[in-house]
Coordinates of C-alpha atoms and ligand atoms in Angstrom, one line a residue:
M76 CA 252.2 43.1 152.2
C77 CA 252.7 46.8 152.2
G78 CA 252.8 49.0 155.3
I79 CA 251.8 52.6 155.9
V80 CA 252.8 55.0 158.6
G81 CA 252.0 58.8 158.9
Y82 CA 252.9 61.3 161.6
I83 CA 252.0 64.9 162.2
G84 CA 253.0 66.6 165.4
S85 CA 255.8 68.6 167.0
E86 CA 258.7 66.0 166.9
T87 CA 261.0 65.2 164.0
A88 CA 258.8 62.9 161.9
A89 CA 261.3 60.7 160.0
P90 CA 262.6 58.6 162.9
I91 CA 259.0 58.1 164.2
I92 CA 257.9 56.9 160.8
V93 CA 260.8 54.6 160.2
D94 CA 260.3 53.2 163.7
G95 CA 256.6 52.6 162.9
L96 CA 257.6 50.9 159.6
R97 CA 260.0 48.7 161.6
K98 CA 257.0 47.4 163.6
L99 CA 255.4 46.3 160.3
E100 CA 258.5 44.4 159.1
Y101 CA 256.9 41.1 159.9
R102 CA 254.5 41.7 157.0
G103 CA 257.4 41.4 154.6
Y104 CA 258.5 44.0 152.0
D105 CA 261.1 44.6 149.3
S106 CA 261.6 48.4 149.5
A107 CA 260.7 51.4 151.7
G108 CA 260.5 55.2 151.6
V109 CA 259.4 58.3 153.4
A110 CA 258.2 61.8 152.4
I111 CA 258.7 64.6 154.9
H112 CA 257.2 68.1 154.7
D113 CA 259.8 70.5 156.1
G114 CA 257.4 73.4 156.2
G115 CA 258.4 74.7 152.7
K116 CA 258.4 71.6 150.5
I117 CA 258.2 67.8 150.5
E118 CA 261.4 65.8 150.3
V119 CA 261.4 62.1 149.5
V120 CA 264.0 59.4 150.4
R121 CA 263.5 55.8 149.1
A122 CA 265.6 52.6 149.1
M123 CA 265.4 49.1 147.8
G124 CA 265.7 46.3 150.3
K125 CA 265.5 46.4 154.1
L126 CA 264.9 49.4 156.4
R127 CA 268.6 49.5 157.1
A128 CA 269.1 50.7 153.6
L129 CA 266.5 53.5 154.1
D130 CA 268.2 54.4 157.4
E131 CA 271.5 54.7 155.6
A132 CA 269.9 56.8 152.8
L133 CA 268.5 59.1 155.5
T134 CA 271.9 59.6 157.1
H135 CA 273.2 60.8 153.7
K136 CA 270.1 63.0 153.3
P137 CA 268.6 63.8 156.7
L138 CA 265.1 65.0 156.5
E139 CA 263.9 67.7 159.0
G140 CA 260.2 68.4 159.4
T141 CA 257.5 67.3 161.7
V142 CA 255.0 66.0 159.2
G143 CA 255.5 62.9 157.0
I144 CA 254.3 59.6 155.5
G145 CA 256.2 56.4 155.0
H146 CA 255.8 53.0 153.4
T147 CA 257.2 49.5 153.1
R148 CA 256.3 48.0 149.7
W149 CA 255.5 44.4 148.8
A150 CA 255.5 44.5 145.1
T151 CA 252.3 43.8 143.2
H152 CA 252.4 46.1 140.1
G153 CA 255.9 46.6 138.9
R154 CA 259.0 44.8 140.1
P155 CA 260.7 45.7 143.4
S156 CA 263.0 48.7 142.7
E157 CA 263.7 52.2 144.0
E158 CA 261.6 53.8 141.3
N159 CA 258.6 51.7 142.2
A160 CA 259.1 52.2 146.0
H161 CA 256.6 54.6 147.6
P162 CA 256.0 57.5 148.2
H163 CA 255.1 58.6 144.7
V164 CA 255.1 62.3 143.9
A165 CA 253.2 64.3 141.3
G166 CA 252.6 68.1 141.2
G167 CA 253.7 68.6 144.8
V168 CA 251.5 65.7 146.0
A169 CA 253.1 62.6 147.7
V170 CA 251.2 59.4 148.1
V171 CA 251.7 56.1 149.8
H172 CA 249.2 53.3 149.1
N173 CA 248.3 49.7 150.1
G174 CA 246.0 47.7 147.9
I175 CA 245.4 47.5 144.1
I176 CA 243.8 50.0 141.8
E177 CA 241.7 47.8 139.6
N178 CA 241.1 50.3 136.7
H179 CA 244.8 51.4 136.7
T180 CA 245.2 50.6 132.9
T181 CA 242.3 52.9 131.9
L182 CA 243.4 55.7 134.2
R183 CA 247.0 55.5 133.2
H184 CA 246.1 55.7 129.5
E185 CA 243.8 58.6 130.1
L186 CA 246.5 60.5 132.0
Q187 CA 249.1 59.8 129.3
Q188 CA 246.8 61.3 126.8
K189 CA 246.7 64.5 128.9
G190 CA 250.5 64.5 128.6
V191 CA 251.4 62.9 131.9
T192 CA 254.7 60.9 132.0
F193 CA 255.1 58.3 134.6
S194 CA 258.3 57.6 136.5
S195 CA 257.2 54.2 137.9
D196 CA 255.2 51.1 136.9
T197 CA 253.0 51.3 139.9
D198 CA 249.2 51.8 140.1
T199 CA 249.9 54.2 143.0
E200 CA 251.6 56.9 140.9
I201 CA 248.2 57.3 139.1
V202 CA 246.6 58.3 142.3
A203 CA 249.2 61.0 142.9
H204 CA 248.6 62.4 139.4
L205 CA 244.8 62.3 139.8
I206 CA 245.0 64.3 143.1
A207 CA 247.5 66.8 141.5
H208 CA 245.1 67.2 138.6
A209 CA 242.1 67.8 140.9
L210 CA 244.1 70.5 142.7
E211 CA 245.0 72.1 139.3
D212 CA 241.3 72.0 138.4
G213 CA 240.3 74.1 141.4
A214 CA 240.0 71.8 144.4
K215 CA 240.7 74.0 147.4
T216 CA 241.9 71.5 149.9
L217 CA 243.9 68.3 149.8
I218 CA 241.0 66.3 151.2
E219 CA 238.7 67.7 148.5
A220 CA 241.2 66.8 145.8
T221 CA 241.7 63.3 147.2
R222 CA 238.0 62.8 147.3
T223 CA 237.6 63.9 143.7
A224 CA 240.5 61.5 142.7
L225 CA 239.1 58.6 144.6
Q226 CA 235.8 58.9 142.9
R227 CA 237.6 57.8 139.8
V228 CA 239.4 54.9 141.4
E229 CA 238.1 51.3 141.5
G230 CA 239.7 48.6 143.7
A231 CA 241.1 48.4 147.2
Y232 CA 243.2 51.0 148.9
A233 CA 244.5 52.5 152.1
L234 CA 246.3 55.9 151.3
A235 CA 248.2 58.6 153.1
V236 CA 248.7 61.8 151.2
L237 CA 250.8 65.0 151.7
W238 CA 250.7 68.2 149.7
D239 CA 253.4 71.0 149.3
E240 CA 250.8 73.7 150.0
H241 CA 249.4 72.2 153.2
P242 CA 252.4 71.8 155.6
D243 CA 250.0 71.1 158.5
K244 CA 247.8 68.3 157.1
I245 CA 247.9 64.6 156.2
V246 CA 244.9 63.1 154.4
A247 CA 244.3 59.4 154.9
A248 CA 241.7 57.3 153.1
R249 CA 240.5 53.7 153.3
H250 CA 238.5 51.4 151.0
G251 CA 239.1 47.7 151.3
S252 CA 242.6 47.9 152.9
P253 CA 242.8 48.6 156.7
L254 CA 243.9 52.0 158.1
V255 CA 243.9 53.2 161.7
V256 CA 244.2 56.7 163.0
G257 CA 246.1 57.1 166.3
F258 CA 245.7 60.0 168.8
G259 CA 249.2 60.9 170.1
E260 CA 250.1 63.8 172.5
E261 CA 249.5 66.8 170.3
A262 CA 250.2 64.6 167.4
M263 CA 248.2 62.4 165.1
L264 CA 249.4 59.2 163.5
C265 CA 248.0 56.8 160.9
G266 CA 249.0 53.3 160.1
S267 CA 248.0 50.3 158.1
D268 CA 248.1 48.1 161.2
I269 CA 248.0 48.7 164.9
P270 CA 251.7 48.0 165.7
A271 CA 252.7 50.9 163.4
V272 CA 251.3 53.5 165.9
L273 CA 251.1 51.5 169.2
S274 CA 254.3 52.9 170.7
H275 CA 252.8 56.4 170.5
T276 CA 249.2 55.8 171.5
R277 CA 246.6 53.3 172.5
D278 CA 243.6 55.4 171.4
M279 CA 242.6 54.7 167.9
I280 CA 239.9 55.1 165.3
F281 CA 239.5 52.3 162.7
L282 CA 238.5 54.0 159.5
E283 CA 235.7 52.3 157.6
D284 CA 235.5 51.7 153.8
G285 CA 234.9 55.0 152.0
D286 CA 236.2 57.2 154.8
L287 CA 238.7 60.0 154.3
A288 CA 240.4 61.5 157.4
E289 CA 242.1 64.9 157.6
L290 CA 244.8 64.9 160.2
S291 CA 246.4 67.9 161.8
P292 CA 248.3 68.1 165.2
G293 CA 245.9 66.8 167.8
K294 CA 242.9 66.8 165.5
C295 CA 241.1 64.4 163.1
S296 CA 238.0 65.0 161.1
I297 CA 236.4 62.3 158.9
Q298 CA 234.2 62.5 155.9
T299 CA 232.8 60.1 153.4
L300 CA 233.6 59.9 149.7
K301 CA 230.6 62.1 149.1
G302 CA 232.0 64.7 151.4
N303 CA 229.5 64.2 154.3
P304 CA 231.1 64.5 157.8
V305 CA 231.0 61.3 159.9
E306 CA 232.0 60.3 163.4
R307 CA 233.8 57.0 164.1
P308 CA 234.2 55.7 167.7
K309 CA 237.6 56.0 169.4
K310 CA 238.8 52.7 170.8
R311 CA 241.4 51.9 173.4
I312 CA 243.8 49.0 172.5
D313 CA 245.3 47.1 175.3
W314 CA 247.5 44.8 173.3
S315 CA 251.1 44.2 174.1
P316 CA 253.5 44.9 171.2
V317 CA 253.9 41.2 170.5
M318 CA 250.2 40.6 170.4
A319 CA 249.9 43.5 168.1
E320 CA 252.2 42.0 165.5
K321 CA 250.0 38.9 165.6
G322 CA 246.9 41.1 165.2
G323 CA 245.8 40.0 168.7
Y324 CA 245.9 36.3 167.8
K325 CA 248.0 33.9 169.8
H326 CA 250.0 32.6 166.8
F327 CA 250.7 33.8 163.3
M328 CA 249.1 30.6 162.0
L329 CA 245.7 31.5 163.6
K330 CA 246.0 35.0 162.2
E331 CA 246.8 33.7 158.8
I332 CA 243.9 31.3 158.9
H333 CA 241.7 34.3 159.5
E334 CA 243.3 36.3 156.7
Q335 CA 242.2 33.8 154.1
P336 CA 239.0 35.6 153.0
D337 CA 241.1 38.6 152.2
A338 CA 243.9 36.6 150.6
I339 CA 241.3 35.1 148.2
A340 CA 239.6 38.4 147.5
Q341 CA 242.9 40.0 146.7
T342 CA 244.0 37.2 144.5
V343 CA 240.8 37.3 142.4
L344 CA 240.6 41.1 142.4
A345 CA 240.8 42.8 138.9
R346 CA 241.4 39.4 137.3
V347 CA 237.9 38.3 136.4
D348 CA 235.3 39.6 134.1
L349 CA 232.0 38.4 135.7
E350 CA 229.9 40.0 133.0
H351 CA 231.5 38.1 130.1
G352 CA 232.4 35.0 132.2
D353 CA 236.1 35.3 131.6
V354 CA 239.5 35.8 133.2
F355 CA 242.0 38.4 132.0
G356 CA 244.9 36.4 130.6
E357 CA 247.5 39.2 130.9
E358 CA 246.7 39.4 134.7
I359 CA 247.4 35.7 135.2
G360 CA 250.5 35.3 133.1
L361 CA 248.9 33.5 130.2
T362 CA 248.2 34.2 126.6
P363 CA 245.6 32.7 124.2
E364 CA 248.5 31.0 122.3
L365 CA 249.8 29.4 125.5
A366 CA 246.3 28.2 126.4
T367 CA 245.5 26.7 123.0
G368 CA 249.0 25.7 122.0
C369 CA 249.6 23.2 124.8
R370 CA 248.8 19.5 124.4
R371 CA 249.1 18.7 128.1
V372 CA 249.5 20.5 131.3
Y373 CA 252.0 19.4 133.9
I374 CA 251.9 20.7 137.5
V375 CA 254.9 20.5 139.8
A376 CA 255.1 21.5 143.4
C377 CA 256.1 20.4 146.9
G378 CA 254.3 20.0 150.3
T379 CA 251.1 22.0 150.7
S380 CA 251.5 23.5 147.3
H381 CA 251.4 20.0 145.8
H382 CA 248.0 19.5 147.3
A383 CA 246.8 22.7 145.8
G384 CA 248.2 21.4 142.5
Q385 CA 246.3 18.2 142.8
I386 CA 243.0 20.2 143.0
G387 CA 244.2 22.4 140.1
R388 CA 244.7 19.2 138.0
Y389 CA 241.1 18.1 138.6
W390 CA 239.8 21.6 137.7
I391 CA 241.9 21.8 134.6
E392 CA 240.8 18.4 133.3
E393 CA 237.2 19.2 134.1
L394 CA 237.0 22.6 132.7
A395 CA 239.6 22.7 129.9
K396 CA 239.5 19.0 128.9
V397 CA 243.3 18.9 128.5
P398 CA 245.3 16.1 130.1
C399 CA 246.9 17.3 133.2
F400 CA 249.6 15.6 135.3
I401 CA 250.8 16.5 138.7
E402 CA 254.1 15.5 140.2
L403 CA 256.3 16.3 143.2
G404 CA 259.2 18.6 142.4
S405 CA 261.7 16.1 143.8
E406 CA 260.4 13.2 141.8
T407 CA 260.2 15.3 138.6
A408 CA 263.7 16.6 139.0
N409 CA 265.3 13.2 139.8
R410 CA 264.0 10.8 137.2
D411 CA 263.8 10.7 133.4
T412 CA 260.7 12.8 133.1
V413 CA 259.5 13.3 129.5
F414 CA 258.6 16.9 128.5
F415 CA 257.5 18.2 125.2
E416 CA 257.7 21.6 123.6
D417 CA 254.0 21.9 123.6
D418 CA 253.7 21.2 127.4
L419 CA 252.6 23.9 129.7
L420 CA 254.3 23.4 133.1
I421 CA 252.7 25.1 136.1
A422 CA 255.1 25.5 139.0
V423 CA 253.2 26.2 142.2
S424 CA 255.4 27.5 145.1
Q425 CA 254.4 30.0 147.8
S426 CA 258.0 31.0 148.3
G427 CA 259.1 30.7 144.6
E428 CA 262.4 29.4 145.9
T429 CA 261.9 25.7 146.6
F430 CA 264.9 23.8 145.4
D431 CA 263.1 20.7 144.1
T432 CA 260.5 22.7 142.2
I433 CA 263.2 24.8 140.6
G434 CA 264.9 21.5 139.5
A435 CA 261.7 20.4 137.8
V436 CA 261.2 23.8 136.1
K437 CA 264.8 23.6 134.8
K438 CA 264.2 20.2 133.3
A439 CA 260.9 21.2 131.6
K440 CA 262.4 24.4 130.3
A441 CA 265.4 22.6 128.8
A442 CA 262.9 20.5 126.8
G443 CA 261.3 23.6 125.5
A444 CA 258.1 23.5 127.6
K445 CA 256.4 26.8 128.5
I446 CA 256.4 27.7 132.2
L447 CA 253.8 29.4 134.3
A448 CA 254.7 30.2 137.9
I449 CA 252.2 30.6 140.7
S450 CA 253.9 32.2 143.6
N451 CA 253.3 34.5 146.5
V452 CA 256.7 36.3 146.2
M453 CA 257.2 38.7 143.4
D454 CA 260.4 38.2 141.4
S455 CA 261.5 35.1 143.4
A456 CA 263.5 32.5 141.6
I457 CA 260.7 30.5 140.0
P458 CA 258.8 33.5 138.5
R459 CA 262.1 34.8 137.2
M460 CA 262.7 31.5 135.3
S461 CA 259.1 31.4 133.9
H462 CA 257.4 32.6 130.8
G463 CA 254.5 34.0 132.8
S464 CA 253.8 34.5 136.5
L465 CA 250.6 34.6 138.4
Y466 CA 251.0 36.0 141.9
T467 CA 248.8 35.1 144.8
R468 CA 248.3 38.2 146.8
A469 CA 248.1 36.5 150.2
G470 CA 250.7 38.8 151.9
P471 CA 253.6 37.3 153.7
E472 CA 253.0 34.1 155.5
I473 CA 255.0 33.7 158.7
G474 CA 253.7 30.5 160.1
V475 CA 255.7 27.6 158.6
A476 CA 252.6 25.5 158.1
S477 CA 251.0 27.1 155.0
T478 CA 247.4 28.1 155.2
K479 CA 246.4 31.3 153.4
C480 CA 249.0 30.7 150.7
F481 CA 247.3 27.3 150.0
T482 CA 243.8 28.8 149.6
A483 CA 245.1 31.7 147.5
Q484 CA 246.9 29.1 145.3
L485 CA 243.6 27.3 144.9
A486 CA 241.9 30.6 143.8
A487 CA 244.8 31.2 141.3
L488 CA 244.6 27.7 139.9
L489 CA 240.8 28.0 139.4
L490 CA 241.4 31.2 137.4
V491 CA 243.9 29.3 135.3
A492 CA 241.5 26.4 134.7
V493 CA 238.7 28.8 133.7
Y494 CA 241.0 30.8 131.4
L495 CA 242.2 27.6 129.7
G496 CA 238.6 26.3 129.3
R497 CA 237.4 29.6 127.8
R498 CA 240.3 29.8 125.3
R499 CA 240.0 26.1 124.4
D500 CA 236.3 26.4 123.9
T501 CA 235.4 23.7 126.4
L502 CA 233.7 26.1 128.8
T503 CA 230.8 28.4 127.9
A504 CA 230.8 32.0 129.1
E505 CA 227.7 31.3 131.1
H506 CA 229.3 28.3 132.9
A507 CA 232.5 30.3 133.5
G508 CA 230.5 33.2 134.8
E509 CA 228.8 30.9 137.4
I510 CA 232.1 29.5 138.6
L511 CA 233.7 33.0 138.8
Q512 CA 230.7 34.3 140.6
A513 CA 231.0 31.4 143.1
L514 CA 234.7 32.2 143.5
T515 CA 233.8 35.8 144.5
E516 CA 231.4 34.4 147.2
V517 CA 234.1 32.3 148.9
P518 CA 235.5 35.0 151.2
A519 CA 232.0 35.6 152.8
Q520 CA 231.5 31.8 153.1
M521 CA 234.9 31.4 154.7
N522 CA 234.0 34.1 157.2
E523 CA 230.9 32.1 158.1
L524 CA 233.1 29.0 158.7
L525 CA 235.6 31.0 160.8
D526 CA 232.7 32.1 163.0
D527 CA 232.3 28.5 164.0
R528 CA 235.8 28.1 165.3
D529 CA 234.8 27.5 168.9
Y530 CA 233.0 24.3 168.0
V531 CA 236.1 23.2 166.0
R532 CA 238.2 23.9 169.1
S533 CA 235.9 21.8 171.3
V534 CA 236.3 18.9 168.9
A535 CA 240.1 19.4 168.8
M536 CA 240.2 19.2 172.6
Q537 CA 239.1 15.6 172.3
M538 CA 241.8 14.7 169.8
T539 CA 244.9 15.9 171.7
H540 CA 245.7 12.4 173.1
A541 CA 245.2 10.6 169.7
T542 CA 248.3 8.9 168.4
D543 CA 247.0 8.4 164.8
V544 CA 244.3 10.1 162.8
L545 CA 243.0 9.1 159.4
F546 CA 241.6 11.6 156.9
L547 CA 239.4 10.4 154.0
G548 CA 237.9 12.2 151.0
R549 CA 236.9 11.6 147.4
G550 CA 237.3 13.7 144.3
Y551 CA 238.0 17.3 145.2
S552 CA 238.0 16.3 148.8
F553 CA 240.8 13.8 148.4
P554 CA 243.7 16.4 148.2
I555 CA 242.0 18.2 151.1
A556 CA 242.2 15.0 153.1
L557 CA 245.9 14.9 152.3
E558 CA 246.3 18.5 153.4
G559 CA 244.3 18.0 156.6
A560 CA 246.6 15.1 157.5
L561 CA 249.8 17.1 156.6
K562 CA 248.6 20.1 158.7
L563 CA 248.0 17.9 161.8
K564 CA 251.2 15.9 161.6
E565 CA 253.5 18.9 160.9
I566 CA 252.3 21.1 163.8
S567 CA 250.9 18.6 166.4
Y568 CA 253.4 15.7 165.8
I569 CA 250.4 13.3 165.7
H570 CA 250.8 10.6 163.0
A571 CA 248.1 11.3 160.4
E572 CA 247.4 9.9 157.0
G573 CA 245.3 11.2 154.2
Y574 CA 243.7 8.6 151.9
A575 CA 241.3 8.5 149.0
A576 CA 238.1 7.3 150.5
G577 CA 237.8 4.8 147.7
E578 CA 241.1 3.2 148.7
M579 CA 240.1 2.6 152.3
K580 CA 239.1 -0.9 151.5
H581 CA 242.6 -1.6 150.1
G582 CA 244.4 -1.2 153.4
P583 CA 243.5 1.5 156.0
I584 CA 240.3 -0.2 156.9
A585 CA 242.5 -2.7 158.9
L586 CA 243.4 0.2 161.2
I587 CA 239.9 1.1 162.3
D588 CA 238.8 0.5 165.8
E589 CA 237.3 2.6 168.6
G590 CA 240.6 4.3 169.3
L591 CA 241.1 5.8 165.8
P592 CA 239.6 9.2 165.0
V593 CA 238.6 9.3 161.3
V594 CA 238.0 12.7 159.7
I595 CA 235.8 12.2 156.7
L596 CA 235.1 14.9 154.1
C597 CA 231.5 14.3 153.1
P598 CA 230.1 17.5 151.7
K599 CA 227.0 17.4 149.4
D600 CA 228.8 16.9 146.0
D601 CA 228.9 14.2 143.3
S602 CA 230.8 11.8 145.5
Y603 CA 228.4 12.2 148.5
D604 CA 226.7 8.8 148.3
K605 CA 229.9 6.9 147.9
T606 CA 231.6 8.7 150.7
L607 CA 228.6 8.2 153.0
G608 CA 229.1 4.5 152.3
N609 CA 232.7 4.7 153.6
L610 CA 231.6 6.7 156.6
N611 CA 229.1 3.9 157.5
E612 CA 231.9 1.3 157.1
V613 CA 234.1 3.3 159.6
R614 CA 231.2 3.6 162.0
A615 CA 230.4 -0.2 161.7
R616 CA 234.0 -0.8 163.0
D617 CA 233.6 1.6 165.9
G618 CA 235.9 4.3 164.5
Q619 CA 235.4 7.8 165.9
V620 CA 233.8 9.8 163.0
I621 CA 234.4 13.5 162.6
A622 CA 232.5 14.5 159.5
I623 CA 232.8 17.6 157.3
A624 CA 229.3 18.0 156.0
T625 CA 227.0 20.5 154.3
K626 CA 224.5 22.4 156.5
G627 CA 221.1 20.8 156.5
D628 CA 222.4 17.3 156.0
E629 CA 220.3 15.8 158.8
A630 CA 221.4 12.2 158.1
M631 CA 224.8 13.0 159.4
H632 CA 223.5 13.2 163.0
D633 CA 222.9 9.4 162.9
V634 CA 226.4 8.4 161.7
A635 CA 228.9 11.0 162.9
H636 CA 230.2 11.6 166.4
H637 CA 231.1 15.2 165.6
I638 CA 230.1 17.3 162.6
L639 CA 231.9 20.3 161.2
W640 CA 229.4 22.1 159.1
M641 CA 230.0 23.7 155.7
P642 CA 227.9 26.4 154.1
E643 CA 226.2 25.4 150.8
A644 CA 228.6 26.3 148.0
H645 CA 229.4 25.6 144.4
P646 CA 231.0 22.1 144.1
L647 CA 234.1 23.6 142.4
T648 CA 234.8 26.1 145.2
L649 CA 234.2 23.6 148.0
P650 CA 237.9 22.7 148.5
M651 CA 238.7 26.3 149.5
L652 CA 236.1 25.9 152.3
T653 CA 236.4 22.3 153.5
V654 CA 240.1 22.9 154.3
V655 CA 239.3 25.7 156.8
P656 CA 237.9 23.5 159.6
L657 CA 240.9 21.1 159.1
Q658 CA 243.4 23.9 159.5
L659 CA 241.6 25.1 162.7
L660 CA 241.4 21.5 164.0
S661 CA 245.2 21.0 163.7
Y662 CA 245.9 24.5 165.0
Y663 CA 243.8 23.9 168.2
V664 CA 245.3 20.5 168.8
A665 CA 248.8 21.8 168.5
S666 CA 248.1 24.9 170.6
K667 CA 246.5 22.9 173.3
K668 CA 249.5 20.6 173.4
G669 CA 251.6 23.8 174.0
L670 CA 253.7 23.2 170.9
D671 CA 255.5 25.9 168.8
V672 CA 252.8 26.2 166.2
D673 CA 254.5 28.8 164.1
Q674 CA 257.8 27.1 164.0
P675 CA 257.4 23.3 164.2
R676 CA 260.5 21.3 164.9
N677 CA 262.7 20.3 162.0
L678 CA 260.6 22.3 159.4
A679 CA 261.5 25.4 157.4
K680 CA 259.3 27.8 155.6
T681 CA 261.4 27.9 152.5
V682 CA 263.4 24.8 151.6
T683 CA 266.3 25.7 149.3
V684 CA 268.1 22.4 149.7
E685 CA 267.6 19.1 148.0
Ligands
G6P731 C1 258.0 23.8 153.1 C2 257.0 24.6 153.8 C3 255.6 24.2 153.4 C4 255.5 24.4 151.9 C5 256.6 23.6 151.1 C6 256.7 24.0 149.7 O1 258.0 22.5 153.4 O2 257.1 24.3 155.2 O3 254.6 25.0 154.0 O4 254.2 23.9 151.4 O5 257.9 24.0 151.7 O6 257.0 25.3 149.6 P1 256.7 26.3 148.4 O7 257.3 27.6 148.8 O8 257.4 25.7 147.2 O9 255.2 26.4 148.3

């Protein structure tokens, strides 16, 4: 996820900015750059790779000047490269940007017709040109030109802008991506995240969506996109630097659980056409030929990604009526799997580097199958081997136990299922529109769930001494039961098993007694009555029932010991929601046990061995 730092004051800006960027390294990035105003003109230095490379480039070309902006880039539009690294410059205007400009194709085309040539593949460069044009067209100040430009822009952004003609100003703007303004000693700073400015000040303003701020040494004035002045309260931040990296949360995992609404919103952004009930194929790495030309879909993945794939399979069969198989990467790679030329293989991998999934991709590719990668890391191994790539935009995930990458993978897989259904004529525009609308509502519903975390914590406190826990679910809730069990075992070291509720009678029922907590996913969906039957069977054998149920389901009070409530939601988007209390439950159990939640023993974030 990209990082922004800006500084204007009396000290040499470049080292302060690079130091701020270093504080954002935990977010992950593939290139970095700075633009410094030396009083006469703007000079830019950029480098591929780690900040070390930028440091080295700056020793070859030292930049003087006390005003500047800097950026670490996590590629979304355009591959990681020096040309695509920020800042981008046009007509004396330098811009750094976090977020995604949704209407970048239209704007790029429009600018090209006016004779603009682009030097990068990024959506950000468009903003630099738009601001430069506004200045040419008579805007008197940088903030006025930025405002004019942003009125044309749709999407999410946090921006910092410099202009040749204004050596004493930085303009910062926010819409959808966070940006803070810090008050230093006779200096002003801005940053995409608190750690970027925390070593210089604890006094900050959090810009709101639609705000533009004009920074000069010791001064900040804020206005709206319409040009009306506004005041935002200054806050004092008492976090330690380590707390700041974790956004004030105790662990990265908890932070990442809370980042899920944003991860889903970003993954869906600019990829759906709600009006026509459709998904933009070119945005998700698919073409109509791929969608209609495949006779079966085969999903391969490992770990948590495999659970996302299982739900993807159900969606694809339900919406696109095409046979869909799911298999573990290791199993696919190590047996005589049969692939055909008209197979579409979807490889789901947050890291894009998992050895076993790569093995499966190689096998399918050798047989002539078409490959779609779903990954969180641009240009990682699996996307590079694939015919098309769909990137989840969850930002870097630091906690080894995957949370936000999982729900972002679900959002991506639902987009694929809808696209396949529309191209294969098995899904009407109206039905697709309903599903996509429901998908856009997930972030708000997730926030509602996250607000209930204290209750989940109180339930977790009663599970810390458990030695075994059973998770049950049917239909779309079955893979979530598997994921709930995996989360609990990997971070709390409690033995946990996920089972299809319908299979309970074939074995696990023998385990049930008063000492066994049983987590049952029983939301109001098509499987409700049958799952309620299983729940009663557990209760009749004195199992401790923790139910995941839909708000308003009063019957639950009679049968469950604890109830974790879900908001009412579309049945197809439910899995993105039901998993949230399960993630919280395992997090609070492990945290209470004092375990290393972010780096559980024996596990690795990326598994590049067989
Ligand atoms: C490791 C990680 C898991 C992840 C799995 C698959 O085991 O700890 O969180 O689900 O690998 O990784 P991938 O990058 O392919 O999604």
